């Protein structure tokens, strides 16, 4: 089993939604050899997903109500096969903890998009925004996750899934 970790700031919005949606996509594609988790770079105490994240995921048929945020640590980094961050700054924060993990830490956008598509590597944080901001963020993440599934399926020999 390969572990994939999604990382954002507080692990209550972007990375928690990415984890939940990716689990559902893997199930829909019959991919069973990947374990998915999420964490944050600035989690001061465990908390639930934001209310807007819960509501947006409910609209997708995903229950995020039991999610608990957690701080990314060196053990998570070491155990992960691939780590996808929501911003370039998150990637740098992860690499400060484990500089030798550079070959497996990417922003989600840089991993799935071609060089021509990469205008901005960051997924905007919806925290504190309207439900519409969360919905827009979830659509962006979902499109990237669909591309990730396809990339992992196409490159299964390279990534050994």
Short mmCIF file of N, CA and C in Angstrom, two decimals:
data_model
loop_
_atom_site.label_atom_id
_atom_site.label_comp_id
_atom_site.label_asym_id
_atom_site.label_seq_id
_atom_site.Cartn_x
_atom_site.Cartn_y
_atom_site.Cartn_z
N UNK A 1 0.84 -1.19 0.00
CA UNK A 1 0.00 0.00 0.00
C UNK A 1 0.89 1.25 0.00
N UNK A 2 0.57 2.16 -0.90
CA UNK A 2 1.29 3.42 -0.99
C UNK A 2 0.46 4.49 -0.28
N UNK A 3 1.14 5.36 0.45
CA UNK A 3 0.46 6.45 1.15
C UNK A 3 0.64 7.75 0.39
N UNK A 4 -0.48 8.44 0.19
CA UNK A 4 -0.47 9.77 -0.40
C UNK A 4 -0.99 10.73 0.65
N UNK A 5 -0.27 11.83 0.83
CA UNK A 5 -0.61 12.82 1.84
C UNK A 5 -0.87 14.16 1.17
N UNK A 6 -1.99 14.79 1.53
CA UNK A 6 -2.31 16.15 1.07
C UNK A 6 -2.06 17.11 2.22
N UNK A 7 -1.43 18.25 1.90
CA UNK A 7 -1.04 19.20 2.95
C UNK A 7 -1.48 20.62 2.59
N UNK A 8 -2.08 21.30 3.59
CA UNK A 8 -2.37 22.73 3.46
C UNK A 8 -1.97 23.39 4.78
N UNK A 9 -2.60 24.49 5.13
CA UNK A 9 -2.20 25.22 6.33
C UNK A 9 -2.81 24.60 7.59
N UNK A 10 -4.13 24.66 7.71
CA UNK A 10 -4.78 24.22 8.94
C UNK A 10 -5.42 22.86 8.88
N UNK A 11 -5.43 22.23 7.70
CA UNK A 11 -6.03 20.91 7.51
C UNK A 11 -7.52 20.90 7.84
N UNK A 12 -8.18 22.04 7.58
CA UNK A 12 -9.62 22.10 7.81
C UNK A 12 -10.40 22.42 6.54
N UNK A 13 -9.69 22.80 5.47
CA UNK A 13 -10.37 23.17 4.22
C UNK A 13 -9.80 22.38 3.04
N UNK A 14 -8.75 22.90 2.43
CA UNK A 14 -8.25 22.35 1.17
C UNK A 14 -7.76 20.91 1.28
N UNK A 15 -6.85 20.63 2.19
CA UNK A 15 -6.29 19.27 2.24
C UNK A 15 -7.32 18.26 2.72
N UNK A 16 -8.21 18.67 3.62
CA UNK A 16 -9.24 17.73 4.07
C UNK A 16 -10.22 17.42 2.93
N UNK A 17 -10.58 18.44 2.14
CA UNK A 17 -11.45 18.20 0.99
C UNK A 17 -10.74 17.34 -0.04
N UNK A 18 -9.44 17.62 -0.27
CA UNK A 18 -8.67 16.84 -1.24
C UNK A 18 -8.61 15.37 -0.81
N UNK A 19 -8.34 15.13 0.46
CA UNK A 19 -8.29 13.76 0.96
C UNK A 19 -9.62 13.04 0.72
N UNK A 20 -10.71 13.68 1.10
CA UNK A 20 -12.03 13.06 0.97
C UNK A 20 -12.41 12.81 -0.48
N UNK A 21 -12.19 13.80 -1.34
CA UNK A 21 -12.55 13.62 -2.75
C UNK A 21 -11.65 12.59 -3.43
N UNK A 22 -10.37 12.56 -3.06
CA UNK A 22 -9.45 11.60 -3.68
C UNK A 22 -9.82 10.17 -3.28
N UNK A 23 -10.18 9.97 -2.03
CA UNK A 23 -10.62 8.64 -1.59
C UNK A 23 -11.81 8.18 -2.42
N UNK A 24 -12.76 9.09 -2.65
CA UNK A 24 -13.94 8.73 -3.44
C UNK A 24 -13.55 8.43 -4.88
N UNK A 25 -12.67 9.23 -5.46
CA UNK A 25 -12.23 8.98 -6.84
C UNK A 25 -11.51 7.64 -6.96
N UNK A 26 -10.65 7.33 -6.01
CA UNK A 26 -9.94 6.05 -6.04
C UNK A 26 -10.93 4.89 -5.99
N UNK A 27 -11.92 5.02 -5.13
CA UNK A 27 -12.95 3.98 -5.02
C UNK A 27 -13.70 3.83 -6.35
N UNK A 28 -14.07 4.95 -6.96
CA UNK A 28 -14.80 4.92 -8.23
C UNK A 28 -13.98 4.29 -9.35
N UNK A 29 -12.65 4.44 -9.28
CA UNK A 29 -11.75 3.89 -10.31
C UNK A 29 -11.24 2.50 -9.94
N UNK A 30 -11.69 1.97 -8.82
CA UNK A 30 -11.27 0.64 -8.41
C UNK A 30 -9.80 0.54 -8.02
N UNK A 31 -9.24 1.63 -7.57
CA UNK A 31 -7.84 1.64 -7.14
C UNK A 31 -7.82 1.40 -5.63
N UNK A 32 -7.25 0.27 -5.24
CA UNK A 32 -7.32 -0.13 -3.84
C UNK A 32 -5.97 -0.15 -3.14
N UNK A 33 -4.89 0.16 -3.85
CA UNK A 33 -3.57 0.03 -3.25
C UNK A 33 -2.97 1.36 -2.82
N UNK A 34 -3.83 2.35 -2.56
CA UNK A 34 -3.38 3.66 -2.11
C UNK A 34 -4.13 4.03 -0.83
N UNK A 35 -3.39 4.46 0.17
CA UNK A 35 -3.95 4.99 1.41
C UNK A 35 -3.79 6.50 1.36
N UNK A 36 -4.84 7.22 1.72
CA UNK A 36 -4.84 8.68 1.60
C UNK A 36 -5.00 9.32 2.97
N UNK A 37 -4.24 10.39 3.19
CA UNK A 37 -4.36 11.16 4.42
C UNK A 37 -4.15 12.63 4.13
N UNK A 38 -4.29 13.44 5.17
CA UNK A 38 -4.05 14.87 5.03
C UNK A 38 -3.53 15.43 6.34
N UNK A 39 -2.89 16.58 6.24
CA UNK A 39 -2.32 17.24 7.41
C UNK A 39 -2.12 18.71 7.09
N UNK A 40 -1.77 19.47 8.12
CA UNK A 40 -1.53 20.90 7.94
C UNK A 40 -0.17 21.31 8.45
N UNK A 41 0.29 22.44 7.96
CA UNK A 41 1.59 22.95 8.39
C UNK A 41 1.49 23.83 9.62
N UNK A 42 0.27 24.26 9.98
CA UNK A 42 0.07 25.14 11.14
C UNK A 42 -1.16 24.73 11.92
N UNK A 43 -1.16 23.52 12.42
CA UNK A 43 -2.28 23.01 13.21
C UNK A 43 -1.89 23.12 14.68
N UNK A 44 -2.58 23.98 15.41
CA UNK A 44 -2.23 24.21 16.82
C UNK A 44 -2.97 23.25 17.75
N UNK A 45 -4.15 22.82 17.35
CA UNK A 45 -4.89 21.81 18.09
C UNK A 45 -5.86 21.15 17.11
N UNK A 46 -6.15 19.87 17.34
CA UNK A 46 -7.06 19.17 16.42
C UNK A 46 -8.44 19.84 16.40
N UNK A 47 -8.95 20.04 15.22
CA UNK A 47 -10.30 20.59 15.07
C UNK A 47 -10.96 19.94 13.88
N UNK A 48 -12.25 20.15 13.77
CA UNK A 48 -12.99 19.59 12.66
C UNK A 48 -12.78 20.39 11.39
N UNK A 49 -13.27 19.84 10.31
CA UNK A 49 -13.26 20.57 9.04
C UNK A 49 -14.16 21.79 9.17
N UNK A 50 -13.87 22.81 8.40
CA UNK A 50 -14.70 24.01 8.44
C UNK A 50 -16.13 23.66 8.01
N UNK A 51 -17.08 24.42 8.52
CA UNK A 51 -18.49 24.16 8.21
C UNK A 51 -18.75 24.22 6.71
N UNK A 52 -18.16 25.20 6.03
CA UNK A 52 -18.36 25.29 4.58
C UNK A 52 -17.77 24.09 3.86
N UNK A 53 -16.63 23.59 4.31
CA UNK A 53 -16.04 22.38 3.70
C UNK A 53 -16.98 21.19 3.89
N UNK A 54 -17.54 21.06 5.08
CA UNK A 54 -18.47 19.96 5.36
C UNK A 54 -19.68 20.05 4.44
N UNK A 55 -20.23 21.25 4.30
CA UNK A 55 -21.42 21.43 3.47
C UNK A 55 -21.12 21.15 1.99
N UNK A 56 -19.98 21.65 1.50
CA UNK A 56 -19.63 21.44 0.09
C UNK A 56 -19.39 19.96 -0.17
N UNK A 57 -18.74 19.27 0.74
CA UNK A 57 -18.51 17.83 0.57
C UNK A 57 -19.82 17.06 0.65
N UNK A 58 -20.75 17.49 1.51
CA UNK A 58 -22.07 16.85 1.58
C UNK A 58 -22.76 16.91 0.23
N UNK A 59 -22.60 18.03 -0.47
CA UNK A 59 -23.21 18.18 -1.79
C UNK A 59 -22.63 17.18 -2.78
N UNK A 60 -21.42 16.70 -2.51
CA UNK A 60 -20.77 15.70 -3.36
C UNK A 60 -21.00 14.28 -2.84
N UNK A 61 -21.81 14.14 -1.81
CA UNK A 61 -22.07 12.83 -1.24
C UNK A 61 -20.93 12.31 -0.38
N UNK A 62 -20.16 13.22 0.19
CA UNK A 62 -19.00 12.86 1.02
C UNK A 62 -19.21 13.43 2.42
N UNK A 63 -19.03 12.58 3.43
CA UNK A 63 -19.19 13.01 4.82
C UNK A 63 -17.83 13.42 5.39
N UNK A 64 -17.67 14.70 5.65
CA UNK A 64 -16.43 15.22 6.20
C UNK A 64 -16.60 15.61 7.67
N UNK A 65 -17.75 15.26 8.25
CA UNK A 65 -18.07 15.71 9.61
C UNK A 65 -17.19 15.10 10.68
N UNK A 66 -16.56 13.97 10.42
CA UNK A 66 -15.72 13.33 11.44
C UNK A 66 -14.23 13.67 11.27
N UNK A 67 -13.91 14.48 10.28
CA UNK A 67 -12.50 14.84 10.04
C UNK A 67 -11.92 15.56 11.25
N UNK A 68 -10.68 15.24 11.56
CA UNK A 68 -9.92 15.93 12.60
C UNK A 68 -8.58 16.38 12.02
N UNK A 69 -8.28 17.66 12.18
CA UNK A 69 -7.03 18.19 11.64
C UNK A 69 -5.85 17.63 12.42
N UNK A 70 -4.71 17.56 11.72
CA UNK A 70 -3.49 17.11 12.38
C UNK A 70 -2.30 17.83 11.76
N UNK A 71 -1.27 17.98 12.56
CA UNK A 71 -0.05 18.66 12.16
C UNK A 71 0.84 17.69 11.38
N UNK A 72 1.36 18.13 10.24
CA UNK A 72 2.29 17.29 9.49
C UNK A 72 3.56 17.12 10.33
N UNK A 73 4.11 15.92 10.31
CA UNK A 73 5.35 15.67 11.06
C UNK A 73 6.29 14.81 10.23
N UNK A 74 7.48 14.62 10.75
CA UNK A 74 8.50 13.89 9.99
C UNK A 74 8.10 12.45 9.72
N UNK A 75 7.41 11.83 10.64
CA UNK A 75 6.97 10.45 10.42
C UNK A 75 6.02 10.36 9.23
N UNK A 76 5.07 11.28 9.15
CA UNK A 76 4.13 11.30 8.02
C UNK A 76 4.87 11.48 6.71
N UNK A 77 5.85 12.37 6.72
CA UNK A 77 6.62 12.63 5.51
C UNK A 77 7.40 11.39 5.10
N UNK A 78 8.03 10.75 6.05
CA UNK A 78 8.81 9.54 5.76
C UNK A 78 7.94 8.41 5.24
N UNK A 79 6.74 8.25 5.81
CA UNK A 79 5.86 7.15 5.42
C UNK A 79 5.16 7.38 4.09
N UNK A 80 5.03 8.63 3.68
CA UNK A 80 4.29 8.95 2.45
C UNK A 80 5.09 8.58 1.22
N UNK A 81 4.38 8.06 0.24
CA UNK A 81 4.99 7.76 -1.05
C UNK A 81 5.04 9.02 -1.90
N UNK A 82 3.95 9.79 -1.86
CA UNK A 82 3.87 11.09 -2.52
C UNK A 82 3.16 12.05 -1.59
N UNK A 83 3.59 13.32 -1.62
CA UNK A 83 2.97 14.36 -0.82
C UNK A 83 2.60 15.50 -1.76
N UNK A 84 1.33 15.89 -1.70
CA UNK A 84 0.83 16.97 -2.55
C UNK A 84 0.40 18.13 -1.67
N UNK A 85 1.01 19.28 -1.89
CA UNK A 85 0.68 20.47 -1.12
C UNK A 85 -0.23 21.37 -1.93
N UNK A 86 -0.92 22.25 -1.23
CA UNK A 86 -1.85 23.16 -1.89
C UNK A 86 -1.15 24.42 -2.39
N UNK A 87 0.03 24.73 -1.83
CA UNK A 87 0.79 25.90 -2.28
C UNK A 87 2.28 25.58 -2.29
N UNK A 88 3.03 26.43 -2.97
CA UNK A 88 4.48 26.29 -2.98
C UNK A 88 5.06 26.51 -1.58
N UNK A 89 4.45 27.40 -0.81
CA UNK A 89 4.91 27.64 0.57
C UNK A 89 4.72 26.39 1.43
N UNK A 90 3.62 25.71 1.25
CA UNK A 90 3.40 24.45 2.00
C UNK A 90 4.49 23.44 1.64
N UNK A 91 4.83 23.37 0.35
CA UNK A 91 5.89 22.45 -0.08
C UNK A 91 7.20 22.80 0.63
N UNK A 92 7.52 24.08 0.69
CA UNK A 92 8.75 24.51 1.37
C UNK A 92 8.71 24.17 2.86
N UNK A 93 7.55 24.34 3.48
CA UNK A 93 7.41 24.00 4.90
C UNK A 93 7.65 22.51 5.14
N UNK A 94 7.12 21.68 4.28
CA UNK A 94 7.33 20.24 4.40
C UNK A 94 8.81 19.90 4.22
N UNK A 95 9.42 20.53 3.24
CA UNK A 95 10.83 20.24 2.96
C UNK A 95 11.77 20.77 4.05
N UNK A 96 11.34 21.76 4.80
CA UNK A 96 12.14 22.21 5.94
C UNK A 96 12.21 21.10 7.00
N UNK A 97 11.12 20.35 7.14
CA UNK A 97 11.10 19.24 8.09
C UNK A 97 11.94 18.07 7.61
N UNK A 98 11.89 17.79 6.30
CA UNK A 98 12.62 16.67 5.71
C UNK A 98 13.16 17.06 4.34
N UNK A 99 14.31 17.73 4.30
CA UNK A 99 14.88 18.17 3.01
C UNK A 99 15.13 17.02 2.03
N UNK A 100 15.38 15.83 2.55
CA UNK A 100 15.65 14.69 1.67
C UNK A 100 14.38 14.13 1.01
N UNK A 101 13.23 14.74 1.26
CA UNK A 101 11.97 14.26 0.68
C UNK A 101 11.62 14.99 -0.62
N UNK A 102 12.55 15.76 -1.15
CA UNK A 102 12.26 16.60 -2.32
C UNK A 102 11.75 15.82 -3.52
N UNK A 103 12.13 14.55 -3.64
CA UNK A 103 11.70 13.75 -4.79
C UNK A 103 10.26 13.26 -4.69
N UNK A 104 9.60 13.53 -3.57
CA UNK A 104 8.22 13.07 -3.43
C UNK A 104 7.25 14.15 -2.95
N UNK A 105 7.71 15.40 -2.88
CA UNK A 105 6.86 16.50 -2.43
C UNK A 105 6.65 17.47 -3.59
N UNK A 106 5.40 17.68 -3.94
CA UNK A 106 5.03 18.55 -5.07
C UNK A 106 3.79 19.35 -4.70
N UNK A 107 3.63 20.51 -5.31
CA UNK A 107 2.29 21.10 -5.25
C UNK A 107 1.43 20.22 -6.15
N UNK A 108 0.16 20.15 -5.83
CA UNK A 108 -0.74 19.32 -6.64
C UNK A 108 -0.73 19.78 -8.09
N UNK A 109 -0.72 21.10 -8.29
CA UNK A 109 -0.72 21.63 -9.65
C UNK A 109 0.55 21.27 -10.41
N UNK A 110 1.71 21.39 -9.77
CA UNK A 110 2.95 21.12 -10.50
C UNK A 110 3.07 19.65 -10.88
N UNK A 111 2.47 18.76 -10.10
CA UNK A 111 2.57 17.34 -10.40
C UNK A 111 1.69 16.95 -11.59
N UNK A 112 0.49 17.52 -11.68
CA UNK A 112 -0.44 17.07 -12.71
C UNK A 112 -0.46 17.93 -13.96
N UNK A 113 -0.01 19.18 -13.87
CA UNK A 113 -0.11 20.06 -15.02
C UNK A 113 1.20 20.11 -15.80
N UNK A 114 1.06 20.32 -17.09
CA UNK A 114 2.25 20.50 -17.93
C UNK A 114 2.86 21.87 -17.65
N UNK A 115 4.08 22.06 -18.07
CA UNK A 115 4.76 23.35 -17.85
C UNK A 115 3.97 24.51 -18.44
N UNK A 116 3.31 24.29 -19.56
CA UNK A 116 2.54 25.35 -20.21
C UNK A 116 1.32 25.74 -19.38
N UNK A 117 0.77 24.80 -18.63
CA UNK A 117 -0.43 25.07 -17.83
C UNK A 117 -0.10 25.76 -16.51
N UNK A 118 1.14 25.68 -16.08
CA UNK A 118 1.52 26.16 -14.75
C UNK A 118 1.74 27.67 -14.74
N UNK A 119 0.71 28.38 -14.46
CA UNK A 119 0.82 29.83 -14.30
C UNK A 119 1.07 30.14 -12.83
N UNK A 120 0.30 29.50 -11.98
CA UNK A 120 0.38 29.69 -10.54
C UNK A 120 0.29 28.32 -9.90
N UNK A 121 1.20 28.01 -9.00
CA UNK A 121 1.22 26.68 -8.37
C UNK A 121 0.29 26.56 -7.17
N UNK A 122 -0.32 27.66 -6.76
CA UNK A 122 -1.11 27.66 -5.53
C UNK A 122 -2.60 27.51 -5.78
N UNK A 123 -3.23 26.78 -4.88
CA UNK A 123 -4.69 26.70 -4.82
C UNK A 123 -5.11 27.68 -3.74
N UNK A 124 -5.92 28.65 -4.10
CA UNK A 124 -6.30 29.73 -3.20
C UNK A 124 -7.05 29.17 -1.98
N UNK A 125 -6.72 29.70 -0.82
CA UNK A 125 -7.32 29.28 0.45
C UNK A 125 -8.71 29.90 0.58
N UNK A 126 -9.75 29.09 0.74
CA UNK A 126 -11.09 29.65 0.90
C UNK A 126 -11.41 30.04 2.34
N UNK A 127 -10.50 29.75 3.27
CA UNK A 127 -10.76 29.97 4.70
C UNK A 127 -11.30 31.37 4.95
N UNK A 128 -12.43 31.43 5.65
CA UNK A 128 -13.06 32.70 5.97
C UNK A 128 -13.91 33.28 4.85
N UNK A 129 -13.91 32.61 3.71
CA UNK A 129 -14.69 33.09 2.57
C UNK A 129 -16.11 32.54 2.58
N UNK A 130 -16.82 32.90 1.57
CA UNK A 130 -18.21 32.46 1.42
C UNK A 130 -18.27 30.99 1.00
N UNK A 131 -19.45 30.44 1.09
CA UNK A 131 -19.65 29.07 0.63
C UNK A 131 -19.29 28.96 -0.86
N UNK A 132 -19.53 30.03 -1.61
CA UNK A 132 -19.16 30.05 -3.03
C UNK A 132 -17.66 29.91 -3.23
N UNK A 133 -16.87 30.54 -2.34
CA UNK A 133 -15.42 30.40 -2.43
C UNK A 133 -14.99 28.95 -2.19
N UNK A 134 -15.63 28.32 -1.22
CA UNK A 134 -15.32 26.92 -0.93
C UNK A 134 -15.70 26.02 -2.10
N UNK A 135 -16.84 26.31 -2.69
CA UNK A 135 -17.29 25.51 -3.83
C UNK A 135 -16.32 25.65 -5.00
N UNK A 136 -15.90 26.88 -5.28
CA UNK A 136 -14.94 27.13 -6.36
C UNK A 136 -13.63 26.39 -6.08
N UNK A 137 -13.17 26.45 -4.83
CA UNK A 137 -11.94 25.77 -4.44
C UNK A 137 -12.10 24.25 -4.62
N UNK A 138 -13.23 23.71 -4.21
CA UNK A 138 -13.45 22.27 -4.33
C UNK A 138 -13.48 21.84 -5.80
N UNK A 139 -14.06 22.67 -6.67
CA UNK A 139 -14.06 22.35 -8.10
C UNK A 139 -12.63 22.31 -8.65
N UNK A 140 -11.81 23.30 -8.25
CA UNK A 140 -10.44 23.33 -8.72
C UNK A 140 -9.68 22.09 -8.24
N UNK A 141 -9.81 21.77 -6.97
CA UNK A 141 -9.13 20.60 -6.43
C UNK A 141 -9.62 19.34 -7.12
N UNK A 142 -10.93 19.21 -7.32
CA UNK A 142 -11.48 18.01 -7.93
C UNK A 142 -10.94 17.81 -9.35
N UNK A 143 -10.87 18.88 -10.13
CA UNK A 143 -10.33 18.77 -11.49
C UNK A 143 -8.88 18.29 -11.45
N UNK A 144 -8.11 18.81 -10.51
CA UNK A 144 -6.72 18.39 -10.37
C UNK A 144 -6.62 16.93 -9.91
N UNK A 145 -7.51 16.52 -9.03
CA UNK A 145 -7.51 15.14 -8.55
C UNK A 145 -7.89 14.16 -9.67
N UNK A 146 -8.81 14.57 -10.52
CA UNK A 146 -9.14 13.73 -11.68
C UNK A 146 -7.90 13.54 -12.56
N UNK A 147 -7.15 14.62 -12.77
CA UNK A 147 -5.92 14.54 -13.55
C UNK A 147 -4.89 13.67 -12.84
N UNK A 148 -4.85 13.76 -11.52
CA UNK A 148 -3.92 12.94 -10.73
C UNK A 148 -4.22 11.46 -10.89
N UNK A 149 -5.48 11.09 -10.81
CA UNK A 149 -5.86 9.68 -11.00
C UNK A 149 -5.41 9.20 -12.36
N UNK A 150 -5.68 9.99 -13.39
CA UNK A 150 -5.28 9.60 -14.74
C UNK A 150 -3.76 9.48 -14.86
N UNK A 151 -3.05 10.43 -14.29
CA UNK A 151 -1.59 10.39 -14.34
C UNK A 151 -1.04 9.16 -13.62
N UNK A 152 -1.58 8.85 -12.48
CA UNK A 152 -1.12 7.68 -11.73
C UNK A 152 -1.43 6.39 -12.48
N UNK A 153 -2.59 6.36 -13.15
CA UNK A 153 -2.93 5.17 -13.94
C UNK A 153 -2.02 5.04 -15.15
N UNK A 154 -1.75 6.16 -15.83
CA UNK A 154 -0.88 6.15 -17.03
C UNK A 154 0.55 5.79 -16.68
N UNK A 155 1.02 6.33 -15.56
CA UNK A 155 2.41 6.16 -15.14
C UNK A 155 2.55 5.11 -14.06
N UNK A 156 1.70 4.11 -14.07
CA UNK A 156 1.70 3.13 -12.97
C UNK A 156 3.03 2.41 -12.84
N UNK A 157 3.75 2.20 -13.95
CA UNK A 157 5.06 1.56 -13.85
C UNK A 157 6.06 2.48 -13.15
N UNK A 158 6.02 3.76 -13.51
CA UNK A 158 6.94 4.72 -12.93
C UNK A 158 6.70 4.88 -11.42
N UNK A 159 5.42 4.97 -11.05
CA UNK A 159 5.08 5.20 -9.65
C UNK A 159 4.83 3.92 -8.89
N UNK A 160 4.87 2.78 -9.58
CA UNK A 160 4.77 1.46 -8.96
C UNK A 160 3.50 1.27 -8.14
N UNK A 161 2.37 1.68 -8.72
CA UNK A 161 1.08 1.43 -8.07
C UNK A 161 0.50 0.15 -8.60
#
